[in-house]
C-alpha positions as a LaTeX table, in Angstrom:
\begin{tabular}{lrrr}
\hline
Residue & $x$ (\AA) & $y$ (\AA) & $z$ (\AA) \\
\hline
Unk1 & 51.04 & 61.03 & 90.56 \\
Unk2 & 50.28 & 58.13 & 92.72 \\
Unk3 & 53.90 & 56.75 & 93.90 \\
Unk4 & 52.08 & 54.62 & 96.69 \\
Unk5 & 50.60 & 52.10 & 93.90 \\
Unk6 & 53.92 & 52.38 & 91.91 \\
Unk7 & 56.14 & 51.71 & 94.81 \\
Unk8 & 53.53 & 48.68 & 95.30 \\
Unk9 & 53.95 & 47.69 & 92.15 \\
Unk10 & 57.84 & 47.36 & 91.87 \\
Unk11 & 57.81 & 45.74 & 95.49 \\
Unk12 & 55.87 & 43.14 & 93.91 \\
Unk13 & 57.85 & 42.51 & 91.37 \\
Unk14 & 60.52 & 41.86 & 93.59 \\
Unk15 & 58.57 & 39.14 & 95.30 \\
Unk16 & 58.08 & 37.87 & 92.06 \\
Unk17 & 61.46 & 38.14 & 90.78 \\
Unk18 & 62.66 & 36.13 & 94.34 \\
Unk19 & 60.27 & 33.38 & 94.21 \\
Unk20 & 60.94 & 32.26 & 90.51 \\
Unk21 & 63.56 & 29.19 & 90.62 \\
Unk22 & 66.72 & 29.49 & 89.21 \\
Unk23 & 67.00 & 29.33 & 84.91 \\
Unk24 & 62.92 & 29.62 & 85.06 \\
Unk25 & 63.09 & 31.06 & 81.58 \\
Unk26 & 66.27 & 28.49 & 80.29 \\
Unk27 & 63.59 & 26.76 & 78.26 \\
Unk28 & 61.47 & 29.96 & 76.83 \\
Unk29 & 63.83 & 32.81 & 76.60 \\
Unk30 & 63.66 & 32.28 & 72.69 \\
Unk31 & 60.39 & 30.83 & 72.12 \\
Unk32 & 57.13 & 29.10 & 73.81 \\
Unk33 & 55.46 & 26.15 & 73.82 \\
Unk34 & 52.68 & 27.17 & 76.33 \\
Unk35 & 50.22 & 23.65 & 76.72 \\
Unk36 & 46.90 & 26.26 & 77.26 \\
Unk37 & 45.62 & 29.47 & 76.03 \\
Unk38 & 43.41 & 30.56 & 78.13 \\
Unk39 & 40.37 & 32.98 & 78.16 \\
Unk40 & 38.84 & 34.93 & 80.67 \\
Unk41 & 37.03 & 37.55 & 81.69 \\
Unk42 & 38.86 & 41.08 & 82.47 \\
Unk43 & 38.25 & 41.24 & 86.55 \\
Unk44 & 40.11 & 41.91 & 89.07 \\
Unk45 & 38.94 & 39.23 & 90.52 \\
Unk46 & 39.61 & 36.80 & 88.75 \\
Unk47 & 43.39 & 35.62 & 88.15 \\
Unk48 & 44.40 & 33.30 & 85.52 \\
Unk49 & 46.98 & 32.18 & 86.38 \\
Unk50 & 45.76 & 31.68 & 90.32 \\
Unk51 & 42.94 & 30.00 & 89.62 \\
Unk52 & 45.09 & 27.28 & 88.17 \\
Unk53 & 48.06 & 27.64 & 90.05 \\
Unk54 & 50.83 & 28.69 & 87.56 \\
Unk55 & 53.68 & 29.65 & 89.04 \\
Unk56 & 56.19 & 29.20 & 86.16 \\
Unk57 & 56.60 & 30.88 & 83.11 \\
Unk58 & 55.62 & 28.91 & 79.45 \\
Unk59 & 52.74 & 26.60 & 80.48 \\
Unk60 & 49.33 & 29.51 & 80.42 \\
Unk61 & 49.18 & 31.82 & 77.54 \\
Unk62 & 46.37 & 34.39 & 78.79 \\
Unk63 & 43.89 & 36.24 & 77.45 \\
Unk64 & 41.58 & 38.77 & 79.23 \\
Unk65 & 38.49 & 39.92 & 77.30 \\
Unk66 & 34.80 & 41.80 & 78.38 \\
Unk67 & 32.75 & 38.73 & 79.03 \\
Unk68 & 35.61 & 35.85 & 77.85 \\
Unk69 & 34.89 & 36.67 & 74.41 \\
Unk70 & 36.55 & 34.38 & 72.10 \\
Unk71 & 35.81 & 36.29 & 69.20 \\
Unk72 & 36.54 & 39.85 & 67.30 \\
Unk73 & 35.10 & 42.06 & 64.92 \\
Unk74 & 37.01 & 42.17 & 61.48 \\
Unk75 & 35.65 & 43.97 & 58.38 \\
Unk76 & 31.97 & 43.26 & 59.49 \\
Unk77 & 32.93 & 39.46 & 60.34 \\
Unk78 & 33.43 & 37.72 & 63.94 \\
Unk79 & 36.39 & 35.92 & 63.77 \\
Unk80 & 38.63 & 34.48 & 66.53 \\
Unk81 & 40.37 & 36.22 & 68.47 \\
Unk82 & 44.14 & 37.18 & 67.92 \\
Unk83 & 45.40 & 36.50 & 71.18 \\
Unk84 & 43.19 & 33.06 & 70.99 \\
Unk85 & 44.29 & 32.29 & 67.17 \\
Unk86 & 47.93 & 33.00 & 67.72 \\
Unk87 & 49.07 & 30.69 & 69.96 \\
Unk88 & 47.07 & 27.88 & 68.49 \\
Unk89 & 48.44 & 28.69 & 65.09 \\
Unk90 & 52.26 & 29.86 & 66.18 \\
Unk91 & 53.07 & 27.95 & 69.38 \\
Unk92 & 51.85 & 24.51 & 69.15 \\
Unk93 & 49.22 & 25.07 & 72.38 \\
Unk94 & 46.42 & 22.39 & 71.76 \\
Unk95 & 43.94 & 23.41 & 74.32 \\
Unk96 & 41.89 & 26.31 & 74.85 \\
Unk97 & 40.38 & 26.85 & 78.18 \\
Unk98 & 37.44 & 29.41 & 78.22 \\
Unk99 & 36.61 & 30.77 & 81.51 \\
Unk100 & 33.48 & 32.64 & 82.99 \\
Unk101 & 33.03 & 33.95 & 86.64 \\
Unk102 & 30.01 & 34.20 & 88.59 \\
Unk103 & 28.76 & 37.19 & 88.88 \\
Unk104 & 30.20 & 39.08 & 85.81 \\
Unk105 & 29.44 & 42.77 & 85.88 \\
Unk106 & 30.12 & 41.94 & 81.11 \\
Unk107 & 26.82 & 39.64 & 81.29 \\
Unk108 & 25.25 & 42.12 & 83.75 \\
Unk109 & 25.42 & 44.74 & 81.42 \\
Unk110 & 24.42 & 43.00 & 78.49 \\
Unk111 & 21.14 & 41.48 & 79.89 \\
Unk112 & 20.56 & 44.95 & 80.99 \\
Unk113 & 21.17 & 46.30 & 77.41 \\
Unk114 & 18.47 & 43.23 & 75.65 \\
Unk115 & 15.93 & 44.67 & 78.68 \\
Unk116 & 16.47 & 48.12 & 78.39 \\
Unk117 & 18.04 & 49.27 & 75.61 \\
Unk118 & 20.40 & 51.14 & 77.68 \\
Unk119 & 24.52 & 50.39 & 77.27 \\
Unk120 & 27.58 & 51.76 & 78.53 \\
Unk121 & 28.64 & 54.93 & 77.76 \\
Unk122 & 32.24 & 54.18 & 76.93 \\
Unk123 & 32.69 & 53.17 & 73.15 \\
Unk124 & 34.96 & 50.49 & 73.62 \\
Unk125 & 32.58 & 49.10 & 76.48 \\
Unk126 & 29.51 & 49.43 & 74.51 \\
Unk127 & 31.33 & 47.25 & 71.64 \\
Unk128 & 31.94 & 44.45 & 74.04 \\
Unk129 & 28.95 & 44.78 & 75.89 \\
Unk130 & 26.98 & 44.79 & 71.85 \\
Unk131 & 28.93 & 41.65 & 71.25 \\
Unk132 & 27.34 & 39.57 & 74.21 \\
Unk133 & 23.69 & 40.57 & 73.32 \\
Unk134 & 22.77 & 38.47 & 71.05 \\
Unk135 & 23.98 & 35.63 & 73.31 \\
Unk136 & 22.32 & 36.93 & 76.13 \\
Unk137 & 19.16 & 37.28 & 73.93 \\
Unk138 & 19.17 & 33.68 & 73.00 \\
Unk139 & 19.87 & 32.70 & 76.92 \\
Unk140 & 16.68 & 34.27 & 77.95 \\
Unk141 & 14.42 & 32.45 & 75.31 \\
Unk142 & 16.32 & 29.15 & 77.41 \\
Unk143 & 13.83 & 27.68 & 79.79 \\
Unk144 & 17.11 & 26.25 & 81.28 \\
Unk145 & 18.37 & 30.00 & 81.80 \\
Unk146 & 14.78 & 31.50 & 83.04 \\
Unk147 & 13.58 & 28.46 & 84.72 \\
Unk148 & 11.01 & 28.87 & 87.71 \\
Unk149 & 13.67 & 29.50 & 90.50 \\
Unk150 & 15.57 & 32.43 & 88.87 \\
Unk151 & 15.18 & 35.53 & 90.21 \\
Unk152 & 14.62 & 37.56 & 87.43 \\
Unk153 & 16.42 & 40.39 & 89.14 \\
Unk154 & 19.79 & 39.05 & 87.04 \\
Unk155 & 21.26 & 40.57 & 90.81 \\
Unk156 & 23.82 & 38.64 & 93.17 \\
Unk157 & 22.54 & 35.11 & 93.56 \\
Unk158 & 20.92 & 35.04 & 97.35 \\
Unk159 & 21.25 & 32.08 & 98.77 \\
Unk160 & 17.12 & 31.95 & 99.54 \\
Unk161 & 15.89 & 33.38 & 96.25 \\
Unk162 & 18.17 & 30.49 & 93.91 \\
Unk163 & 20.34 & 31.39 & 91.33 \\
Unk164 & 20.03 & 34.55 & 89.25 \\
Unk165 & 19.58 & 34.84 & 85.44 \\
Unk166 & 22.57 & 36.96 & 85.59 \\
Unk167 & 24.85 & 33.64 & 86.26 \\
Unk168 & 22.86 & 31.61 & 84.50 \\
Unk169 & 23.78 & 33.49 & 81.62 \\
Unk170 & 27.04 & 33.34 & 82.72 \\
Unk171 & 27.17 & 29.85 & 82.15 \\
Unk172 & 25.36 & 29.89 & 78.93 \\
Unk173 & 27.49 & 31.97 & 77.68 \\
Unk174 & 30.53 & 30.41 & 78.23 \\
Unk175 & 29.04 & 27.38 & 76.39 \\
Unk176 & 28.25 & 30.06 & 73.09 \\
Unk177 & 32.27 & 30.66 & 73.17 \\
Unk178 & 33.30 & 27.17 & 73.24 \\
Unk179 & 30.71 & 26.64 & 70.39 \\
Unk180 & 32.38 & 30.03 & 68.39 \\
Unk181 & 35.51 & 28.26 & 68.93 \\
Unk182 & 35.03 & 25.00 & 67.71 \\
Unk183 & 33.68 & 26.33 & 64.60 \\
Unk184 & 36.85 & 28.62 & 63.87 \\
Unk185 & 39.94 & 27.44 & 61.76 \\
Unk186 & 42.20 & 28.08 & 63.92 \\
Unk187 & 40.71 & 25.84 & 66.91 \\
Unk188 & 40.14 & 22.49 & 64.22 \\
Unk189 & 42.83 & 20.67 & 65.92 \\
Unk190 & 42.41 & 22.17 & 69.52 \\
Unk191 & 40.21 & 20.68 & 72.66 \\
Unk192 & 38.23 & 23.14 & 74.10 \\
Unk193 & 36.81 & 23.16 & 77.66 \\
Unk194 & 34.47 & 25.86 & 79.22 \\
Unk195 & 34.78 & 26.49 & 82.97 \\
Unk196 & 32.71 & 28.85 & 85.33 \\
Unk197 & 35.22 & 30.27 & 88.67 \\
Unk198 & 32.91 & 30.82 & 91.22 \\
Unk199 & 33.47 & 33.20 & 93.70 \\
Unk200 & 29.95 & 34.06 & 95.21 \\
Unk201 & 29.48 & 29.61 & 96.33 \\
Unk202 & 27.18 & 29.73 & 93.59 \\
Unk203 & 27.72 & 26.00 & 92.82 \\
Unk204 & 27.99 & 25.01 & 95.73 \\
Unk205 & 31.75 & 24.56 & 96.50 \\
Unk206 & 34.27 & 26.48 & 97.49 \\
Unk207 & 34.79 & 30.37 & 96.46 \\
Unk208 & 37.74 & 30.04 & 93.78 \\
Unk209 & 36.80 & 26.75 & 92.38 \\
Unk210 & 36.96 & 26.26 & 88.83 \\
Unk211 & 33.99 & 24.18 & 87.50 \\
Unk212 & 34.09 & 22.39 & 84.21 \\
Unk213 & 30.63 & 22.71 & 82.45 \\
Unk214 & 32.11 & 22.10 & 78.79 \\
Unk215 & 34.28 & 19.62 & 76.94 \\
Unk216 & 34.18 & 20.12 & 73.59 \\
Unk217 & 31.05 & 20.73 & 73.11 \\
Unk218 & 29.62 & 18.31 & 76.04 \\
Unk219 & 27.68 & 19.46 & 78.51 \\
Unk220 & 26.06 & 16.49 & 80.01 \\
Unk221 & 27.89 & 16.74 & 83.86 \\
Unk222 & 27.49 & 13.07 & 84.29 \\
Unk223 & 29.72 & 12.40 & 81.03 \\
Unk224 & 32.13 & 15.50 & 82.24 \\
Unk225 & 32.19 & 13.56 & 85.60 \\
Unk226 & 33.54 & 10.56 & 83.59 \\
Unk227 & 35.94 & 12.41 & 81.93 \\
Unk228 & 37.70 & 14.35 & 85.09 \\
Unk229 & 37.54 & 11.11 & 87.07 \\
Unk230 & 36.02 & 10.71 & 90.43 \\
Unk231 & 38.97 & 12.26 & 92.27 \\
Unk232 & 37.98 & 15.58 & 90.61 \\
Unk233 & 34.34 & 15.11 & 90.08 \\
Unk234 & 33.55 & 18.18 & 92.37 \\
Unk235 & 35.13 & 20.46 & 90.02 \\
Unk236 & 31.66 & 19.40 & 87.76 \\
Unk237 & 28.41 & 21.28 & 87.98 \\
Unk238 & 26.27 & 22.90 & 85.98 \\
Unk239 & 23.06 & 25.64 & 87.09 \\
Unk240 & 21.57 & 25.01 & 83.48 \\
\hline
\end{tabular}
């Protein structure tokens, strides 16, 4: 039994339990109204709700899936997710933020699986991993994804060699989910962005920034610049 991590754990709570204000939950204890669902990748790495800095309860309704899947197998069918669906249905959230990370071990996998053949052993991993193949398929007959500086490694991005298929793919993906979404139901009435966190200065910024490469359905950065506003035009970039 590993105390150590479970003392850890309750200790943290306790820092979380001291730094919430007082009558934080007054306004959701019987219900929410959360303004964002938002979708991203299962990684340690990668925090939802730091990334955005939400410190209060009832604004972020999270999601964590293998590759910030939108989408989920029902009776042969892809259909939206649950914990995407629900709160766009049930709590009045409007926008749905889907969120890729550079370097995603999800993508990794899957471009090895379309080169190889070879997937992870786990069933519930080789599901998710099966999911993102076709998309990863379709990125690599992209010129945009395989251009001439890729290194076709699909490794870490190096600095020197350009950026790798394997975050290239990244992006593209992220732009197949925001497309999945915008199709569903459940999303008709919702505004959709797609954002890559970059924690490898792949884009050129800071590790931990969030960069917009998708507004319902618009990719062009130059119109995405427009959108943020030229105070926040750095958080716009695109490797496609």
């Amino acid at each position: 039994m590993d105390r150590r991590t479970l003392r850890d754990l309750l200790d943290r709570n306790d820092d979380h339990v001291a730094a919430l204000a007082p009558g934080a939950f007054d306004r959701h204890r019987d219900g929410q109204r959360p303004g964002v669902v938002s979708v991203c990748c299962s990684d340690s790495r990668v925090s939802q709700e730091g990334m955005f800095a939400v410190d209060e309860p009832g604004f972020l309704f999270t999601s964590g899936a293998i590759g910030n899947s939108v989408s989920a197998l029902v009776d042969g069918e892809r259909v939206l997710d649950g914990s995407v669906a629900y709160p766009l249905r049930h709590t009045d959230t409007e926008v749905l933020a889907v969120v890729g990370h550079t370097g995603c071990g999800a993508v990794g996998a899957a471009l090895t699986a379309a080169r190889t053949g070879e997937y992870p052993a786990e069933p519930g991993v080789r599901a998710d991993v099966e999911a993102l193949v076709p998309i990863v398929e379709r990125g690599l007959d992209d010129p945009a994804v395989v251009g001439p500086d890729a290194d076709e490694s699909g490794l870490e991005p190096d600095s020197d060699a350009g950026t790798s298929v394997r975050d290239r793919l990244v992006e593209y993906n992220v732009h197949e989910q925001v497309a999945f979404a915008r199709e569903c139901e459940e999303a008709a009435d919702a505004t959709v962005y797609g954002f890559v966190y970059d924690l490898h200065g792949v884009y050129g910024g800071r590790d931990g920034t969030a960069y917009l490469v998708n507004a319902d359905g618009e990719r062009d950065p130059a119109a995405l610049r427009e959108l943020v506003g030229e105070a926040r035009a750095d958080h716009v970039a695109s490797l496609l």
